Each structure stands twice: as C-alpha cells, then as structure tokens.
Amino acid sequence: MTSLTAVPAYAAPSSKAPLERTTIERRPVGEHDVLIDIKFAGICHSDIHQAREGWGEAIFPMVPGHEIAGVVTEVGSGVTRHSVGDRVGIGCFVDSCRECEYCRQGLEQYCVRGNVPTYNGRDKNGDPTYGGYSRQIVADENYVLRIPDGLSLDVAAPLLCAGITTYSPLRHWNAGPGKKVAVIGLGGLGHMAVKLAHAMGAEVTVLSQSLRKKDDGLRLGADHYYATGDEATFTELRAGFDVILSTVSAPLPMDAYLRLLKVDGAFVNVGAPEEPNTVNMFSLIGGRKTLAGSAIGGIQETQEMLDFCAGHGLGAEIEVIRGDQINEAYERVLNSDVRYRFVIDTATI
Ligand code: NAP
Ligand code: ZN
Ligand code: ZN
C-alpha cells in the first residue's frame, strides 16, 4: 500500500479565481483500488459551470476533469478487472450505492442515493473528490473503464463524458437507419453526437448558430447543416425530425425548436444551462411530443460506447493544450471557439 501525497494538479481556489497549479493528496491504494497515471484529461463545459458555481454552491479548491485517460500503475490486492499497464479511463462518477434498483441495472448515473462525482463531490468517507486535471488518481476498479487498443488515449479521453452523454440518449431514442436526428450545438458533445448518430445509421442534421463550422460538420458525418441565426431555418425544417438532441449550454427558445419535431418526436436535452428554459405546453400537446433529458451513462454502457467507437474508428477531434493554457481554453469554450474538445496533456501539469 503506497501512501500518496503531493500529486501535481490544477485547481480553482474559488469560483471567482482562475485555476492555478497546486498539489493535492490522493488516498492510498485500497484493496479494490487502482492507481492510474493520468495521461490526458478533457475539458468539458460542465467543468466551467461548476468551477464558476453556475450550477450552485461548489466545493473548493476544485480540481475539475471527468474525461480521464491513462495507464494503471498499481493495483490493490483484491483487484480483478484491471492490471498494471492497462489503458483505462474514468468518467463523471467514481462510486455509487451499488444496491438501488438503478445501480443494479447498470444505470449508476441515476443512483437514488446519488453517485460520487469524480470531482466537486464527497466520497464515502466525506472527503472531497478531485478530478482529472492532475497527474494521478486512485479509484475503485468497478468505476474504471477499459480503453480498447484501437483508440489512442488523447482522442479517447473526451469519450468518457462527451461520448457517453450523447451515445446513451441516441441509443435510448433509437437513432438508426430511417431516423432523422438533429443535433443542436457543434461543440464537445455536439461533434461526438454527429459522429455517433452517423455511425448508427441515422440521417443527421446540425443546427448551429452560424454556418462557420459547416465544412467540419459535414466532414464529421452530418448530412445537412443549418444556421439557427437564420429565421428561414425554422420554416424550412418544420416537423422534420424524430429526435432533436440539444447540447447547448445556454437557454434556448424552446417552442421554436419543438416545432421542428414530427408527431411523436422527442426533444432530448443533454445541455445543462445555468438558467431555466421555459416551454409553452401547447408546443408538446400539438403533436404528442416528448421533452426529455439524459445524464451521461452507466459503467456498462460506457464500456459499450468505447468498444463501439473503437470498432468504428471514432475518437474526438481535439486540441491538446498545456496546463498553463486551461484558463484561456475556458474562455474559448465560453465563446464557442472550440474545435472540438480541449484535452490537457497532464505531463505539463
Ligand atoms: P461546448 O463545447 O461549449 O458546446 C456547446 C455548444 O452549444 C457550442 O459549441 C455552441 O455550438 C452551442 N451554443 C453555445 N451557446 C449557445 C447559445 N447561447 N445559443 C445557441 N447555441 C449555443 O460544451 P459541451 O462541453 O459540449 O457541453 C454542452 C452542455 O452539456 C453544457 O451545458 C454541459 O454542462 C452539458 N453536459 C451535460 C451532460 C449530461 O450528462 N447531460 C454531460 C456533459 C455536459 P455552435 O457554435 O455550433 O452553435
Ligand atoms: Zn462532462
Ligand atoms: Zn445506487
């Protein structure tokens, strides 16, 4: 059992301060734990919402990061799922109650007692959890994913959140041949939604604020690309989609988007705006429409998603940055200036 101290990390000292280099302590490797040398950590918009307390009160200092890819360097005596040298990942949670009806079904993201978030949470001992913007992490083997050989660690890291958060609802709402799927927002989640929905066989339309990224969208697998800044889009696409997946981080004019659904269509929200959206109920009644949400995915489905991505040669489109570029990257994400995920090379932390 190794006692670990002084792991280099980037942390937000408070919601008002930029992230800065610091050191954190990780727990010793327990019987069912693995120690992971983190190689890459993606920057999710959720990191920014939380580091700035946009979703409410948070725990500081905060080491964000729930798109973690690395290599196992030590295992506890009872570990059976992973070995030293394995390429592995960690997503948005590192534990759950393991007993409730959802944990038993592999839907740990909906654990009734609440799962333990990878950061900005507290573990079973009440200690704060720290995320991937660091060199190492210790985690229970049951919440650690296997990264298939075909995927390199840098493009795999964003799959642990952006990939599973879009894969899970696309599967649940049956994206596939014959289905028209619209993706709102071509950012970190949105670009993975386009790749995944295309690989599943759906006809994919991107609804972006402008046509600036049209060439990219089509290259990533979209069949059509429209600007939502152009009013004509909402007339042309009326009643056109079976599923609309919103990845937008800010409130949207919901009624205008709901008019783009077919009868029985579903508007599925994965974006998590800091302010409420409002909906006129008539937008749902006329057309028997569904307004839904979806959160990340369970451990089993996350593994299925990673295997699906490896099988289809899919990774994220990334821009690799150094630790000292994190604050600048946050500003670029906030300005929708990301193509399409920033990934921190943790050797630079
Ligand atoms: P991102 O990279 O910033 O992408 C969001 C995209 O939304 C932007 O690239 C932009 O695309 C579009 N957008 C931004 N502001 C907009 C506005 N005011 N109006 C219309 N479109 C706008 O963020 P992300 O990392 O993909 O995360 C997206 C959201 O999902 C965040 O709120 C995040 O917290 C949430 N999230 C939820 C889950 C979950 O489990 N449900 C998991 C992860 C993340 P265009 O430039 O193409 O318009
Ligand atoms: Zn995320
Ligand atoms: Zn549970």
XYZ file of C-alpha atoms and ligand atoms in Angstrom:
399
model
C 0.000 0.000 0.000
C 1.550 3.260 -1.143
C 0.758 6.453 0.630
C 0.494 9.232 -1.927
C 0.986 12.869 -1.313
C 1.729 15.903 -3.389
C 0.218 14.980 -6.742
C 0.532 17.987 -9.089
C -2.827 19.359 -10.215
C -4.608 22.452 -11.498
C -7.288 23.740 -9.141
C -9.756 26.607 -8.893
C -9.216 28.115 -5.411
C -12.668 29.744 -5.539
C -15.430 30.451 -8.049
C -14.021 33.914 -8.713
C -10.364 32.948 -9.269
C -8.608 31.386 -12.261
C -7.245 27.855 -11.991
C -3.675 27.593 -10.731
C -1.067 24.898 -10.293
C -1.096 23.236 -6.905
C -0.654 19.844 -5.272
C -3.323 17.508 -3.899
C -3.328 14.297 -1.904
C -4.744 11.038 -3.198
C -5.816 8.244 -0.886
C -3.601 5.166 -0.514
C -4.420 2.333 -2.950
C -7.036 0.176 -1.181
C -7.886 -3.483 -1.737
C -10.220 -2.776 -4.686
C -8.480 0.352 -5.975
C -6.279 1.047 -8.948
C -3.708 3.815 -9.204
C -3.774 5.481 -12.604
C -1.137 7.671 -14.191
C -3.360 10.176 -15.970
C -2.081 10.975 -19.471
C -4.871 13.173 -20.866
C -7.875 14.983 -19.396
C -10.598 16.612 -21.487
C -12.164 19.977 -20.664
C -15.954 19.662 -20.525
C -18.230 22.701 -20.374
C -19.531 21.193 -17.111
C -16.086 21.900 -15.609
C -16.646 25.593 -16.264
C -20.247 25.613 -14.973
C -19.007 24.051 -11.725
C -15.703 25.912 -11.281
C -17.662 29.184 -11.522
C -20.576 27.934 -9.394
C -23.009 28.416 -12.263
C -24.991 25.378 -11.094
C -24.904 26.378 -7.431
C -22.595 26.094 -4.465
C -19.463 24.020 -5.095
C -16.531 22.565 -3.137
C -13.192 24.424 -3.264
C -10.403 24.087 -4.024
C -11.787 22.287 -7.103
C -9.719 20.088 -9.405
C -12.086 19.602 -12.360
C -11.869 16.920 -15.017
C -14.101 13.919 -15.690
C -12.738 12.860 -19.062
C -9.718 10.921 -17.877
C -7.480 8.571 -19.861
C -4.342 6.954 -18.502
C -2.431 3.820 -17.579
C -2.729 1.623 -14.475
C 0.478 1.686 -12.418
C -0.586 -0.160 -9.280
C -3.494 -2.389 -8.232
C -4.896 -3.347 -4.831
C -4.702 -6.980 -3.637
C -8.366 -7.677 -4.469
C -8.438 -6.142 -7.957
C -9.541 -8.488 -10.749
C -10.745 -6.221 -13.562
C -7.538 -4.328 -14.352
C -3.777 -4.976 -14.358
C -0.679 -2.843 -14.260
C -0.064 -1.453 -17.747
C -3.745 -1.431 -18.800
C -5.031 1.617 -20.684
C -8.055 2.866 -18.785
C -10.479 5.738 -18.371
C -12.648 7.389 -15.743
C -15.774 9.397 -16.472
C -18.136 11.514 -14.391
C -18.515 9.353 -11.273
C -16.221 7.136 -9.220
C -18.690 5.309 -6.985
C -22.394 4.776 -6.285
C -24.505 2.898 -3.722
C -24.355 -0.369 -5.788
C -27.648 -1.525 -4.220
C -30.519 0.590 -5.522
C -32.656 -0.543 -8.452
C -30.760 1.692 -10.876
C -27.279 0.668 -9.729
C -28.363 -2.961 -10.102
C -29.478 -2.263 -13.688
C -26.198 -0.589 -14.623
C -27.754 2.861 -14.512
C -25.404 4.132 -11.804
C -25.722 7.669 -13.168
C -29.260 7.666 -11.753
C -28.356 6.088 -8.372
C -31.148 7.055 -5.953
C -28.650 7.768 -3.196
C -26.565 9.850 -5.585
C -23.336 8.680 -7.170
C -19.955 10.060 -6.116
C -18.918 12.616 -8.744
C -15.321 12.416 -9.957
C -14.811 15.960 -8.621
C -16.864 18.536 -6.732
C -18.268 15.704 -4.646
C -17.519 13.766 -1.484
C -16.537 10.115 -1.250
C -17.995 7.632 1.252
C -15.635 8.966 3.953
C -16.807 12.516 3.342
C -13.523 13.561 1.737
C -13.684 15.843 -1.320
C -13.091 14.206 -4.701
C -10.593 15.661 -7.152
C -10.757 15.177 -10.908
C -8.543 14.683 -13.898
C -6.570 17.924 -14.143
C -3.827 16.117 -12.234
C -1.095 13.541 -12.743
C -2.575 10.609 -10.858
C -5.869 9.326 -9.485
C -6.882 6.416 -7.234
C -10.256 4.837 -7.981
C -12.342 1.751 -7.282
C -11.798 -0.763 -10.093
C -15.550 -1.108 -10.747
C -15.765 2.503 -11.905
C -12.763 2.307 -14.236
C -13.259 1.637 -17.971
C -11.056 -0.280 -20.386
C -9.855 1.770 -23.360
C -9.709 -0.533 -26.403
C -6.388 -0.901 -28.249
C -7.622 0.845 -31.375
C -8.142 4.165 -29.578
C -5.270 6.449 -28.631
C -5.568 7.949 -25.170
C -5.765 11.593 -26.253
C -8.794 11.171 -28.539
C -10.349 8.644 -26.140
C -10.389 10.955 -23.098
C -13.392 13.061 -24.253
C -15.409 9.911 -24.889
C -15.667 9.402 -21.120
C -18.134 12.291 -20.908
C -18.903 13.828 -24.313
C -19.026 10.383 -25.935
C -21.263 8.584 -23.435
C -23.534 11.589 -22.827
C -24.520 11.559 -26.490
C -24.284 7.791 -27.128
C -26.729 6.907 -24.336
C -29.698 9.060 -25.494
C -29.050 8.251 -29.159
C -29.383 4.552 -28.280
C -32.330 5.108 -25.937
C -34.281 7.061 -28.573
C -33.288 4.574 -31.293
C -31.143 6.686 -33.575
C -30.515 4.494 -36.597
C -31.499 3.880 -40.209
C -34.684 5.716 -41.184
C -34.440 8.171 -38.261
C -33.895 11.902 -38.716
C -31.780 13.253 -35.895
C -30.917 16.914 -35.315
C -28.022 17.936 -33.094
C -28.113 21.480 -31.683
C -24.655 22.951 -30.999
C -21.437 21.734 -32.601
C -19.165 21.774 -29.554
C -17.624 18.981 -27.493
C -20.807 16.968 -27.031
C -22.322 18.027 -30.346
C -19.447 16.870 -32.523
C -19.492 13.448 -30.848
C -23.282 13.276 -31.295
C -22.818 13.864 -35.029
C -20.160 11.156 -35.345
C -22.110 8.636 -33.271
C -25.542 9.232 -34.841
C -23.964 8.942 -38.288
C -22.208 5.700 -37.319
C -25.531 4.357 -36.006
C -27.041 4.974 -39.445
C -29.307 7.962 -38.754
C -29.757 10.945 -41.097
C -28.037 13.741 -39.202
C -28.650 17.499 -39.302
C -26.553 20.038 -37.397
C -28.310 23.120 -36.061
C -25.531 25.572 -35.248
C -25.704 29.292 -34.525
C -23.971 30.065 -37.833
C -22.542 28.311 -40.878
C -18.944 28.936 -39.697
C -18.304 25.250 -38.964
C -20.355 23.796 -41.822
C -17.429 22.092 -43.595
C -16.379 20.444 -40.351
C -19.920 19.296 -39.588
C -20.276 17.621 -42.967
C -16.830 16.021 -42.639
C -17.776 14.645 -39.201
C -20.770 12.867 -40.715
C -23.675 15.328 -40.888
C -25.946 15.074 -43.937
C -27.293 18.627 -43.544
C -26.193 21.790 -41.752
C -28.315 24.825 -40.897
C -27.778 28.128 -39.110
C -30.238 28.822 -36.303
C -29.386 32.508 -36.608
C -31.350 32.431 -39.869
C -35.131 32.546 -39.256
C -35.763 30.683 -42.530
C -34.235 27.550 -40.960
C -37.222 27.233 -38.620
C -39.682 27.387 -41.513
C -37.775 25.024 -43.766
C -37.238 22.327 -41.139
C -40.717 22.426 -39.579
C -41.911 18.939 -38.425
C -38.748 17.392 -39.819
C -37.131 15.366 -37.010
C -37.750 12.226 -34.986
C -35.196 13.246 -32.381
C -33.584 16.571 -31.528
C -30.589 16.354 -29.201
C -29.685 19.679 -27.614
C -26.110 20.011 -26.399
C -26.425 23.741 -25.786
C -25.064 25.202 -22.555
C -27.461 28.174 -22.506
C -31.285 28.508 -22.536
C -32.951 28.153 -25.953
C -36.246 29.410 -27.424
C -37.811 26.002 -26.824
C -41.113 26.491 -28.614
C -39.372 27.308 -31.880
C -37.312 24.092 -31.662
C -40.268 21.923 -30.621
C -41.999 22.915 -33.866
C -39.190 21.101 -35.695
C -40.289 17.722 -34.300
C -42.523 15.258 -36.120
C -45.595 13.849 -34.358
C -44.290 11.611 -31.516
C -40.858 13.182 -31.838
C -38.592 13.718 -28.829
C -36.561 16.763 -27.823
C -33.790 15.402 -25.646
C -31.768 17.813 -23.597
C -28.258 16.963 -22.518
C -27.090 20.572 -22.314
C -27.254 21.860 -18.744
C -27.892 25.626 -18.817
C -27.468 27.644 -15.632
C -30.850 29.336 -16.136
C -34.239 27.619 -16.669
C -35.812 27.103 -20.095
C -39.490 27.897 -20.490
C -41.897 25.848 -22.586
C -45.428 26.538 -23.724
C -47.312 23.270 -23.122
C -49.149 23.704 -26.420
C -45.791 23.053 -28.110
C -45.943 19.491 -26.745
C -49.689 18.837 -26.930
C -49.927 19.548 -30.652
C -48.002 16.544 -31.945
C -47.823 14.285 -28.863
C -44.221 15.372 -28.385
C -41.801 14.361 -25.669
C -39.492 16.707 -23.821
C -36.772 14.684 -22.117
C -33.360 14.851 -20.508
C -30.480 12.422 -20.192
C -27.384 12.259 -17.993
C -24.075 10.663 -19.014
C -24.353 6.834 -18.929
C -23.753 3.812 -16.707
C -20.492 1.882 -16.473
C -21.619 -0.983 -18.713
C -22.967 1.345 -21.408
C -19.830 3.492 -21.239
C -17.750 0.389 -21.966
C -20.122 -0.488 -24.826
C -19.673 3.052 -26.212
C -15.863 2.811 -26.034
C -15.961 -0.539 -27.859
C -18.378 0.918 -30.447
C -16.035 3.876 -31.031
C -13.014 1.603 -31.423
C -14.996 -0.599 -33.828
C -15.956 2.404 -35.962
C -12.625 4.211 -35.680
C -14.208 7.113 -33.800
C -12.403 9.426 -31.404
C -12.873 13.065 -30.504
C -11.463 15.931 -32.583
C -9.070 17.509 -30.134
C -6.729 20.388 -29.473
C -4.078 19.312 -26.975
C -3.077 22.028 -24.503
C -0.675 22.536 -21.588
C -1.780 23.015 -18.003
C -0.978 26.721 -18.151
C -3.447 27.148 -21.032
C -6.511 25.903 -19.115
C -7.871 29.354 -18.221
C -7.518 30.546 -21.806
C -9.232 27.356 -23.018
C -12.162 28.058 -20.667
C -12.670 31.459 -22.307
C -12.566 29.886 -25.751
C -15.169 27.269 -24.773
C -17.416 30.056 -23.447
C -17.047 31.827 -26.806
C -17.983 28.648 -28.766
C -14.408 28.719 -30.074
C -13.511 25.059 -29.573
C -12.782 22.513 -32.302
C -13.959 20.375 -30.764
C -12.512 19.427 -27.393
C -9.560 20.781 -25.435
C -7.517 17.978 -23.925
C -4.824 18.649 -21.326
C -1.540 16.791 -21.689
C -1.155 16.084 -17.983
C 2.632 15.725 -18.284
C 2.598 19.553 -18.484
C 0.863 19.959 -15.102
P -19.443 23.253 -25.667
O -18.268 22.548 -26.234
O -19.321 24.658 -25.199
O -20.630 23.126 -26.746
C -21.846 23.799 -26.620
C -22.250 24.331 -27.999
O -23.537 24.922 -27.878
C -21.365 25.431 -28.531
O -20.238 24.959 -29.198
C -22.302 26.158 -29.468
O -22.362 25.468 -30.711
C -23.663 25.994 -28.794
N -24.051 27.203 -28.041
C -23.362 27.817 -27.057
N -24.040 28.886 -26.589
C -25.179 28.944 -27.296
C -26.308 29.817 -27.286
N -26.388 30.858 -26.424
N -27.307 29.570 -28.152
C -27.247 28.530 -29.009
N -26.199 27.688 -29.071
C -25.191 27.887 -28.230
O -19.999 22.466 -24.386
P -20.049 20.891 -24.103
O -18.874 20.509 -23.298
O -20.374 20.188 -25.353
O -21.291 20.831 -23.100
C -22.563 21.285 -23.525
C -23.534 21.310 -22.375
O -23.812 19.974 -21.967
C -23.028 22.025 -21.137
O -24.098 22.723 -20.532
C -22.578 20.887 -20.245
O -22.585 21.210 -18.878
C -23.638 19.872 -20.558
N -23.295 18.478 -20.251
C -24.289 17.666 -19.833
C -24.040 16.334 -19.602
C -25.153 15.415 -19.206
O -24.899 14.359 -18.648
N -26.381 15.734 -19.531
C -22.748 15.825 -19.764
C -21.753 16.676 -20.211
C -22.031 18.005 -20.467
P -22.465 26.261 -32.130
O -21.271 27.153 -32.151
O -22.426 25.159 -33.125
O -23.773 26.998 -32.124
Zn -18.698 16.433 -18.873
Zn -27.496 3.287 -6.316
